[in-house]
Coordinates of C-alpha atoms and ligand atoms in Angstrom, one line a residue:
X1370 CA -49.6 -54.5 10.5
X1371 CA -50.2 -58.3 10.5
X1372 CA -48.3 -59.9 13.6
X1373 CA -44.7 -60.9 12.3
X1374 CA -44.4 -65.1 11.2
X1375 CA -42.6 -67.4 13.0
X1376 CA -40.1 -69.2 10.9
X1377 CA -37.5 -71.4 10.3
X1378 CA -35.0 -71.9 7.9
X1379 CA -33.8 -75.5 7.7
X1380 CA -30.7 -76.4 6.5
X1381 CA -27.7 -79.4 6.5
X1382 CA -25.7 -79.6 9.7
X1383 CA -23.0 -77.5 9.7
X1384 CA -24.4 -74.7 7.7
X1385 CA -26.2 -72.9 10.2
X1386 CA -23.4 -70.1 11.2
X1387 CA -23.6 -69.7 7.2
X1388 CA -27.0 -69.8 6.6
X1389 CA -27.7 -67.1 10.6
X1390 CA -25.2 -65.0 8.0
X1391 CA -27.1 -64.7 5.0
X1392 CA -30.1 -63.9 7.0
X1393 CA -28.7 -61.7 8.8
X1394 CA -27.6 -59.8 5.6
X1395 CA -31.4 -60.0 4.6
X1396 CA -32.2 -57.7 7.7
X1397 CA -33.5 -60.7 9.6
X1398 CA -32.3 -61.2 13.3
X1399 CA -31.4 -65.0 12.9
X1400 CA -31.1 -67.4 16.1
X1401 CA -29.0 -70.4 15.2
X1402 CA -30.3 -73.7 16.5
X1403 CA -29.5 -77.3 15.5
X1404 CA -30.4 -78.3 11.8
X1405 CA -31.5 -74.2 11.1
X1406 CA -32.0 -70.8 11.9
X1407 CA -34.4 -69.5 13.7
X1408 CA -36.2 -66.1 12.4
X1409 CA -39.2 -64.2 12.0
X1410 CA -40.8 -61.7 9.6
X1411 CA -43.2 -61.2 7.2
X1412 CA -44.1 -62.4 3.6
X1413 CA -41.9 -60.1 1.8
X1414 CA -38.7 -61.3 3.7
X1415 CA -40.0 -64.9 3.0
X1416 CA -40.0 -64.2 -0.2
X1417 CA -36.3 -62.9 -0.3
X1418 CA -35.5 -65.5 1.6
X1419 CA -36.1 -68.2 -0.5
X1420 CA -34.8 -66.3 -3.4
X1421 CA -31.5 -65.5 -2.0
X1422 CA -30.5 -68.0 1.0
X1423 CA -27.9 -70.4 -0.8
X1424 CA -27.2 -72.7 2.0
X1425 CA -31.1 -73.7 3.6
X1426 CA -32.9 -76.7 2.3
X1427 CA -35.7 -75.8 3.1
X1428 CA -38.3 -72.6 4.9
X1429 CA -41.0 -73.7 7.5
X1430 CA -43.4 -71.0 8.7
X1431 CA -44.5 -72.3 12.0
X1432 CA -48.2 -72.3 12.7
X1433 CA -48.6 -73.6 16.1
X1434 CA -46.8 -75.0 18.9
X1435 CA -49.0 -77.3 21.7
X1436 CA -48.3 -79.7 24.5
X1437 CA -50.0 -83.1 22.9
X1438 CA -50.4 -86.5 24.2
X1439 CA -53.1 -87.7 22.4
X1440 CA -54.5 -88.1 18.7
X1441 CA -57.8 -87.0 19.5
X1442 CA -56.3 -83.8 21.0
X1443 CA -54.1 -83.2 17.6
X1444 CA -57.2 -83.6 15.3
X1445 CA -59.3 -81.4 17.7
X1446 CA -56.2 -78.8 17.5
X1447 CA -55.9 -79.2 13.9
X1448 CA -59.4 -77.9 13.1
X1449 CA -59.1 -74.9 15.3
X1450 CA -56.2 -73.5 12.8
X1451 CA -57.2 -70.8 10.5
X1452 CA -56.2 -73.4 7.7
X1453 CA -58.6 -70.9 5.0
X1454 CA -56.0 -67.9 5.2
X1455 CA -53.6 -70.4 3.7
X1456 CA -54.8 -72.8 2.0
X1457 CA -55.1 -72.2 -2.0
X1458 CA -58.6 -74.2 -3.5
X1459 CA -57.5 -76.8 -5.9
X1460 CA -54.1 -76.9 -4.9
X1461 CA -52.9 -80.6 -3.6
X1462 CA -51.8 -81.1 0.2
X1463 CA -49.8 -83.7 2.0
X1464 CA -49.1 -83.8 5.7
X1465 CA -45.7 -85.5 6.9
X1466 CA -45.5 -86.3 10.3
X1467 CA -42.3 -86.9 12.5
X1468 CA -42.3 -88.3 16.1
X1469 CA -39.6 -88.8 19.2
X1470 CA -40.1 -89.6 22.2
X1471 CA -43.5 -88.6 22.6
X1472 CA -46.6 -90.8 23.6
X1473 CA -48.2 -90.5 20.2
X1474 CA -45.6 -92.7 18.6
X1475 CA -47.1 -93.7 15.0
X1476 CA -46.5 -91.1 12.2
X1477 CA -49.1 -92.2 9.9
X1478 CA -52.0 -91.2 12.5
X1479 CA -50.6 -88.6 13.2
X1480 CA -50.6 -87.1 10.0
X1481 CA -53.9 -88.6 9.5
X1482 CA -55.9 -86.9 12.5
X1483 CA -54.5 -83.9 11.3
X1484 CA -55.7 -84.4 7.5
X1485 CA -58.8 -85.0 8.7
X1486 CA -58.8 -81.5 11.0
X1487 CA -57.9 -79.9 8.1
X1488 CA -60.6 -81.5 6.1
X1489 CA -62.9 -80.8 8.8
X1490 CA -61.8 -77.2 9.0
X1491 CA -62.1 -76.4 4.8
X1492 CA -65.2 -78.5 4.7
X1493 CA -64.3 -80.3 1.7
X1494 CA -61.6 -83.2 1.1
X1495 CA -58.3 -82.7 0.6
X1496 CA -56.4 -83.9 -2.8
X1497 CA -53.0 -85.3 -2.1
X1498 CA -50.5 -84.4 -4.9
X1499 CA -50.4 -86.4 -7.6
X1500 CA -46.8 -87.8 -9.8
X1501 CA -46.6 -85.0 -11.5
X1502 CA -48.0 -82.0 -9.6
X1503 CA -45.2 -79.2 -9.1
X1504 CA -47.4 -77.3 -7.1
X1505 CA -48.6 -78.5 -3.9
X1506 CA -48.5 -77.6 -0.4
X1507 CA -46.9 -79.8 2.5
X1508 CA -47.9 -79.5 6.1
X1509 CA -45.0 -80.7 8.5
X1510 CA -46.2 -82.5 11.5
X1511 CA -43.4 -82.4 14.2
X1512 CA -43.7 -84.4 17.5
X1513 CA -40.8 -84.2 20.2
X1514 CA -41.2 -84.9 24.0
X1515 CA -45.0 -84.7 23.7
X1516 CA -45.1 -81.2 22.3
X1517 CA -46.2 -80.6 18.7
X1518 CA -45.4 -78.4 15.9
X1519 CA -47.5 -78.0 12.9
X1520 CA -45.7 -75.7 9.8
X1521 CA -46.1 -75.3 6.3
X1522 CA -43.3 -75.5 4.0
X1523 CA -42.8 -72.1 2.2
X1524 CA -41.3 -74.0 -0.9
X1525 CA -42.5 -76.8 -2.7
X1526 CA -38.9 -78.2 -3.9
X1527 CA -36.1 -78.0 -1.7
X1528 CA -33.8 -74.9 -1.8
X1529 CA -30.9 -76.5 -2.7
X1530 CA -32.3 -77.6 -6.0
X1531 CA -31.4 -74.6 -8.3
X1532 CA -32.6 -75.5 -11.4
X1533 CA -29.8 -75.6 -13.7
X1534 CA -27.6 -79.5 -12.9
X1535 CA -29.8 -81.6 -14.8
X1536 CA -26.5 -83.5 -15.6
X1537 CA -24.9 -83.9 -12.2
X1538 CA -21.8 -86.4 -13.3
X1539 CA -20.9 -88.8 -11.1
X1540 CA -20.5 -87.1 -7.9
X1541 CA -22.4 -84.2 -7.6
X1542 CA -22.0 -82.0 -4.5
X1543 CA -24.8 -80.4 -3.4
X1544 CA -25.5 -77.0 -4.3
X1545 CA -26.3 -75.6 -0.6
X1546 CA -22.6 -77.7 0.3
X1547 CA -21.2 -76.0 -2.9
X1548 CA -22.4 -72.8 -1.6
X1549 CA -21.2 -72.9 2.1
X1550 CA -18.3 -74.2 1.0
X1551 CA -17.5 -71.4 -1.2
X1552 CA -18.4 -69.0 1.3
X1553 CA -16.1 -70.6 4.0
X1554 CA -13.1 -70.7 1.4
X1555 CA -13.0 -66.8 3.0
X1556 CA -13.1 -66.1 -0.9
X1557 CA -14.7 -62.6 -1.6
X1558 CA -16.2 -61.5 -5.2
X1559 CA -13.4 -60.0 -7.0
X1560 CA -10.8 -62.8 -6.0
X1561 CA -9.7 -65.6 -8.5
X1562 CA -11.1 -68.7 -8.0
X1563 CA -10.1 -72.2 -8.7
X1564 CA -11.8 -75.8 -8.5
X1565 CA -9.2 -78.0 -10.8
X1566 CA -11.8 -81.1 -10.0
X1567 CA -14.6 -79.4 -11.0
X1568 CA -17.1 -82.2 -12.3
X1569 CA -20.8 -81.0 -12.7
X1570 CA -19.4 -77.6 -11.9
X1571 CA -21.1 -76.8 -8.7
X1572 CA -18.4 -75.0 -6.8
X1573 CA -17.4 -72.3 -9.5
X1574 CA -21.3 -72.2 -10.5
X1575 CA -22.3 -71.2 -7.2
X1576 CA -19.0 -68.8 -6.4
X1577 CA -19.9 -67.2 -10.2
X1578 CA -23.5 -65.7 -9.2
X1579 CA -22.2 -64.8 -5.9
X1580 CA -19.8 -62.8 -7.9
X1581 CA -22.2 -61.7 -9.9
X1582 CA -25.2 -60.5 -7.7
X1583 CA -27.4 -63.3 -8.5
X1584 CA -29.7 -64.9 -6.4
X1585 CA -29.7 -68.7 -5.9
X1586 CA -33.4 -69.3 -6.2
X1587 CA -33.5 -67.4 -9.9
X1588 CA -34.8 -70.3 -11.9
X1589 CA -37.1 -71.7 -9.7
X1590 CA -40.7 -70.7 -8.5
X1591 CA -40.9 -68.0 -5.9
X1592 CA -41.6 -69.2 -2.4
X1593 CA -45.1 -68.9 -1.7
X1594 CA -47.0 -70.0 -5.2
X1595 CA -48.6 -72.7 -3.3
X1596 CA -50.5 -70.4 -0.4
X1597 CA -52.9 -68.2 -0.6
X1598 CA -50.8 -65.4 1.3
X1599 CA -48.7 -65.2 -2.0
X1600 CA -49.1 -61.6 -3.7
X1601 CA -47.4 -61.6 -7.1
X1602 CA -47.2 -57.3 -7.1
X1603 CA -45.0 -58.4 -3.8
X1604 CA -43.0 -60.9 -5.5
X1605 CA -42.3 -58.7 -8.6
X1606 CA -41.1 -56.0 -5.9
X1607 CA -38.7 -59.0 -4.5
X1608 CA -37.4 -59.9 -8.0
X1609 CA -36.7 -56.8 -9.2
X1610 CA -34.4 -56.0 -5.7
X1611 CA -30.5 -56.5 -7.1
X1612 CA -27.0 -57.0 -5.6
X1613 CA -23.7 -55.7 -6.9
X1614 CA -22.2 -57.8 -10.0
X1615 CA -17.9 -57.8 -9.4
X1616 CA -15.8 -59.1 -12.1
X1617 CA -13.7 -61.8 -11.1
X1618 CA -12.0 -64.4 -12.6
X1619 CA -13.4 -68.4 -12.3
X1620 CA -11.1 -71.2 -14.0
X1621 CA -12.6 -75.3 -13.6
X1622 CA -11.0 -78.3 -14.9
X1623 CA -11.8 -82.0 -14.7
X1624 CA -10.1 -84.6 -16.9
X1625 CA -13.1 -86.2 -17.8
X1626 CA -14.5 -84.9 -20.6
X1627 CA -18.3 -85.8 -20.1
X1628 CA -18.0 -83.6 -17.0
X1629 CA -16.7 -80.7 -19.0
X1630 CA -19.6 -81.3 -21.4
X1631 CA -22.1 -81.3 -18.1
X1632 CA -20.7 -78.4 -16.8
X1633 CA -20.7 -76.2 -19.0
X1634 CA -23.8 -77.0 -19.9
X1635 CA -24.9 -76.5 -16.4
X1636 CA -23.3 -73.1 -16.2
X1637 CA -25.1 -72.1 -19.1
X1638 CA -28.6 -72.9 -17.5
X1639 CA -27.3 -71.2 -14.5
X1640 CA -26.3 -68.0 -17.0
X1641 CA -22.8 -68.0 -15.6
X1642 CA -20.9 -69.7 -18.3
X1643 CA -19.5 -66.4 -19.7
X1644 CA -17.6 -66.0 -16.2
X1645 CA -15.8 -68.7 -16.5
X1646 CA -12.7 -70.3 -18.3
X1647 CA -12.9 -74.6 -18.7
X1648 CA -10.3 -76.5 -18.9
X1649 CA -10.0 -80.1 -19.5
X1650 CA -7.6 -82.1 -18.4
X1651 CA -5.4 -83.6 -15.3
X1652 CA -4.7 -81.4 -12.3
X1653 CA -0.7 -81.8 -13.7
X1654 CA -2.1 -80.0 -16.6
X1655 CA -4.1 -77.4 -15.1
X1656 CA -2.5 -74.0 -16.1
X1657 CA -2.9 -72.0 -13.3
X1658 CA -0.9 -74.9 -11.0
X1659 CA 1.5 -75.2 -13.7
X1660 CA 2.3 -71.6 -12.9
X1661 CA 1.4 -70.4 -16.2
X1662 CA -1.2 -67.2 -15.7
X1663 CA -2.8 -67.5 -12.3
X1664 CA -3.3 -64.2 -10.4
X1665 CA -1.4 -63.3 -7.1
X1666 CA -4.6 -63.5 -5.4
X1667 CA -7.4 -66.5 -5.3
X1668 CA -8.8 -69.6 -3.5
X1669 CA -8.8 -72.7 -4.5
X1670 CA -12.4 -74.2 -3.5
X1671 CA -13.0 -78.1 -4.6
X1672 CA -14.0 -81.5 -3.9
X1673 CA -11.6 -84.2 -4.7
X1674 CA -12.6 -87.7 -5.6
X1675 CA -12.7 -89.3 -1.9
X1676 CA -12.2 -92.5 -2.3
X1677 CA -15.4 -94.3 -1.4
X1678 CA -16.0 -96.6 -4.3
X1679 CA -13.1 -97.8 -6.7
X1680 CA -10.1 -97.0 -4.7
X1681 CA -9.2 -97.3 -1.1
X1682 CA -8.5 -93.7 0.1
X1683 CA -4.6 -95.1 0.2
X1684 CA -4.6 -95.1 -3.6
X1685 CA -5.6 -91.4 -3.9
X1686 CA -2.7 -90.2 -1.6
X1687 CA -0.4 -89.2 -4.9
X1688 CA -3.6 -87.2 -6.0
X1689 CA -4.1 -85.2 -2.5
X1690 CA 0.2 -84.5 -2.6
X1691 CA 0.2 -83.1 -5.7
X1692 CA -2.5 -81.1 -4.9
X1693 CA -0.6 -79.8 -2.2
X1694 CA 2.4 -79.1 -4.4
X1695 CA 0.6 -77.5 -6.6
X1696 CA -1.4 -74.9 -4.7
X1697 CA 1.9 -74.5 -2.8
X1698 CA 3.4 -73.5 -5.8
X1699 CA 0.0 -70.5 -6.2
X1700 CA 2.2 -68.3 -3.8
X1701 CA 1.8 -66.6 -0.4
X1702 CA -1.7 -64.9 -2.0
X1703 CA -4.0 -67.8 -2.3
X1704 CA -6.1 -69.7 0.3
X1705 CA -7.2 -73.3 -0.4
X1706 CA -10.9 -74.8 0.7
X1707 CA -11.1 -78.2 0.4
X1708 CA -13.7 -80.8 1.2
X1709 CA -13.0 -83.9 2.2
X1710 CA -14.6 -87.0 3.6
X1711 CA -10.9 -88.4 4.6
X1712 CA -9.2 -85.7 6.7
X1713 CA -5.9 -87.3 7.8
X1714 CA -6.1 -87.9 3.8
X1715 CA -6.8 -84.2 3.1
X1716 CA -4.1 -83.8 5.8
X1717 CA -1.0 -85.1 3.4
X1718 CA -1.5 -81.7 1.2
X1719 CA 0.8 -80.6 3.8
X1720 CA -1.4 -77.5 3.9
X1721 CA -2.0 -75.7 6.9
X1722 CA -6.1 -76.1 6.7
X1723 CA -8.7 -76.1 9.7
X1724 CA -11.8 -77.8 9.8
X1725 CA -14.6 -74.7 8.8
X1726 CA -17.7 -77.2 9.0
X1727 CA -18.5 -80.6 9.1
X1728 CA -21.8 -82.1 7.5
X1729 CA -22.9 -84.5 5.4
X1730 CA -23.3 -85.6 1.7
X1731 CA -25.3 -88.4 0.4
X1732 CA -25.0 -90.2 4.0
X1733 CA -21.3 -89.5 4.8
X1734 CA -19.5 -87.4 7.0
X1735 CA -17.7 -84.6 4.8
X1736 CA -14.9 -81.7 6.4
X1737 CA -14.5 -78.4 4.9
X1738 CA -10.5 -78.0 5.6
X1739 CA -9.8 -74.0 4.9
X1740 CA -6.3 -72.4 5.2
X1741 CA -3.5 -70.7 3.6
X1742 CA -1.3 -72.3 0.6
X1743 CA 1.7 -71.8 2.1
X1744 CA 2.9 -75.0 3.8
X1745 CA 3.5 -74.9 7.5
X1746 CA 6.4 -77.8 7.5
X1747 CA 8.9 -78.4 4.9
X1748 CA 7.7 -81.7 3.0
X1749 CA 9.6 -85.1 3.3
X1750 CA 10.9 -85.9 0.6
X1751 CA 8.3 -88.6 -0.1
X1752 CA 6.2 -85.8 -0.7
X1753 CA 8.4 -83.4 -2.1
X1754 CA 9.1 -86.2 -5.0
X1755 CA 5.8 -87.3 -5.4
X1756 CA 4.7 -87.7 -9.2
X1757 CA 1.3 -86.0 -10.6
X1758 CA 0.0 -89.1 -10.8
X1759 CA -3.6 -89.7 -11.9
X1760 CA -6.3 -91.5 -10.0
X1761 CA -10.0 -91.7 -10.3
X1762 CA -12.7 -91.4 -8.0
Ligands
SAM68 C1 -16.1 -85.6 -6.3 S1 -16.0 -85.2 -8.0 C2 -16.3 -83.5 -8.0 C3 -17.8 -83.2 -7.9 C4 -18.1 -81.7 -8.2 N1 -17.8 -80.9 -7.1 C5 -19.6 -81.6 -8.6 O1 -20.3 -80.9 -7.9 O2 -20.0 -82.2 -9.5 C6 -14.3 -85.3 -8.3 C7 -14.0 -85.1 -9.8 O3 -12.6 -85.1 -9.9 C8 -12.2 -85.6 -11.2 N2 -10.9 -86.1 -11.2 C9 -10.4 -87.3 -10.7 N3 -9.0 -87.3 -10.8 C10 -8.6 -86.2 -11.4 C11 -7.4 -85.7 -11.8 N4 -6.2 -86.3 -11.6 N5 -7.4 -84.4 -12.4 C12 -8.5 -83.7 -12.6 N6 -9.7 -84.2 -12.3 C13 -9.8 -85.4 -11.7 C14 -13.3 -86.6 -11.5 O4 -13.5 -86.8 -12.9 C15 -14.5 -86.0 -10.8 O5 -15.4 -85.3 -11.7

């Protein structure tokens, strides 16, 4: 048996309780670190891995790890690695390079020296990738306290890019965020589940092929394509490997009708759309907080507008009380996940929510808030009488 790989699944900061999970339920034994997990294994669970993780960016099999202090010494290394075994002919290659506190301080020669190793090694030059090549392989180049790491990327797009938003709307969450946060709403296939600000449709996109056994990574290429260790008899095995589908019941709204026009047509692409029921309009007319159908069981999962760009976060307070209000009003049975960049903002729900994660999205700080719908204080009345009025992001 070929010795097992060391790898590492990246992912945003924190997702890596979610993302030691998943692995974990992949039969890996995952060791949670900053920025990833920790794991190894062979191909095959590579494979799975970057068809069903939902919440990593990114997979890094690690080739080497060496004390370095000096360029010369990196090249030197470089051509030593059995770059043959895993490099496909014709297939383009770029080298990033990353550096902290460590004597060899410029990231360009770094990745240079060990470009030219490699080129040394194969005997031939090496192509970078061109505009428009999908398939090409990326060597990551990692230098911290004068100790280096060289990996290859098992993917050549990140993970969280499914495939199916080619309309993302205005503020699209990212799918790996959409996907931890789903799974951090405590929300279970089988259970209702609401986003009444549903915009591209992430959230109930991601929550629908949970429910329904699929894996994240279905429309894109398999991990692997770009090495030579891939085996396509191995990946058919992998593909054909399914989960459980559980019926359950999806409902997304947004008032904007361009959105519901993206997102469905999203959903579609992500062969979900069947799942779920659209509604457009205003939270205030969102049946299932109008009390009109909505099971005794569900989570509410969603991503208000925040507040960064047209409104001060103080004009959005109506928005977040109604909110409150209204999943209130869902009964004892439901459970709300909301994320938020403004907690003391997310706070005036009046919902009894912890913070499940903090990460970040497009350069800001954004809160997962989970809890139960019932309201742990009676509401002032400022609250109590607060209209359903509307407010945009
Ligand atoms: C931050 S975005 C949600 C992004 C979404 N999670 C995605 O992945 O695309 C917030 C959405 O709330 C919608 N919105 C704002 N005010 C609303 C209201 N009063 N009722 C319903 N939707 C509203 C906006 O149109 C916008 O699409």
């Amino acid at each position: 048996m070929p010795p097992a790989l060391a790898l590492f699944a990246a992912c945003q900061p924190g997702l890596e309780p979610f993302l030691a999970e998943e692995l974990r339920a992949l039969g890996a034994t995952p060791q949670a670190q900053r920025g990833g997990v920790a794991f190894s294994g062979d191909t095959k669970l590579l494979l799975r891995a970057g068809l069903w993780l939902g919440t990593a960016s990114h997979l890094l099999i690690r080739l080497t790890r060496f004390p370095c202090r000096a360029l010369g010494e990196l090249e030197r290394k470089a051509r030593d690695l059995p770059w043959s075994s895993w490099l496909r002919p014709h297939v383009p290659m770029e080298v990033h390079a990353t550096t902290r506190n460590s004597r060899i301080y410029h990231t360009g020669a770094a990745a240079e020296r060990i470009t030219n190793g490699i080129a040394a090694h194969m005997g031939r030059s090496l192509r970078a990738p061109a505009k428009d090549d999908e398939v090409f392989a990326t060597v990551h180049v990692r230098l911290r306290d004068d100790e280096c790491t060289i990996s290859f990327d098992a993917t050549c797009d990140p993970l969280h890019r499914r495939g199916y938003r080619l309309d993302g709307r205005k503020a699209p969450l990212r799918e790996d965020l959409a996907h931890a946060l789903v799974l951090a709403s405590g929300w279970r296939p089988g259970q209702a589940l609401l986003d009444p600000f549903c915009g591209s449709g992430t959230i109930p996109i991601e929550a629908a092929a949970l429910a329904q056994g699929l894996p994240p990574g279905r429309l894109r290429a398999p991990a692997l394509q770009h090495l030579a260790v891939f085996e396509p008899e191995e990946w058919e095995a992998v593909r054909q490997e399914r989960r459980p589908a559980t019926p359950s019941q999806f409902l997304a709204g947004d008032r904007d009708s361009g959105a519901m026009v993206a997102s469905r047509a999203n959903a579609e692409r992500a062969g979900v759309a069947d799942a779920i029921t659209w509604h457009e309009g205003a939270i205030s007319t969102q049946p299932w907080l109008q009390g009109s159908g909505a099971p005794a069981e569900g989570v509410v999962v969603t991503n208000p507008p925040f507040g960064l760009r047209v409104q001060k976060a103080d004009g959005l307070l109506p928005l977040y009380q109604t909110l409150g209000r209204r999943i209130e009003g869902l009964g004892a049975g439901w459970r709300a996940a909301i994320l938020a960049h403004d907690v003391r903002l997310c706070r005036r729900t009046g919902l009894p929510l912890k913070a499940a994660f903090t990460s970040k999205h497009g350069g800001i700080t954004v809160t997962a808030l989970v809890g139960s719908a019932v309201a742990v204080t009676e509401r002032s009345p400022s609250q109590s009488n607060a209209g359903d009025d509307e407010v945009d992001d």
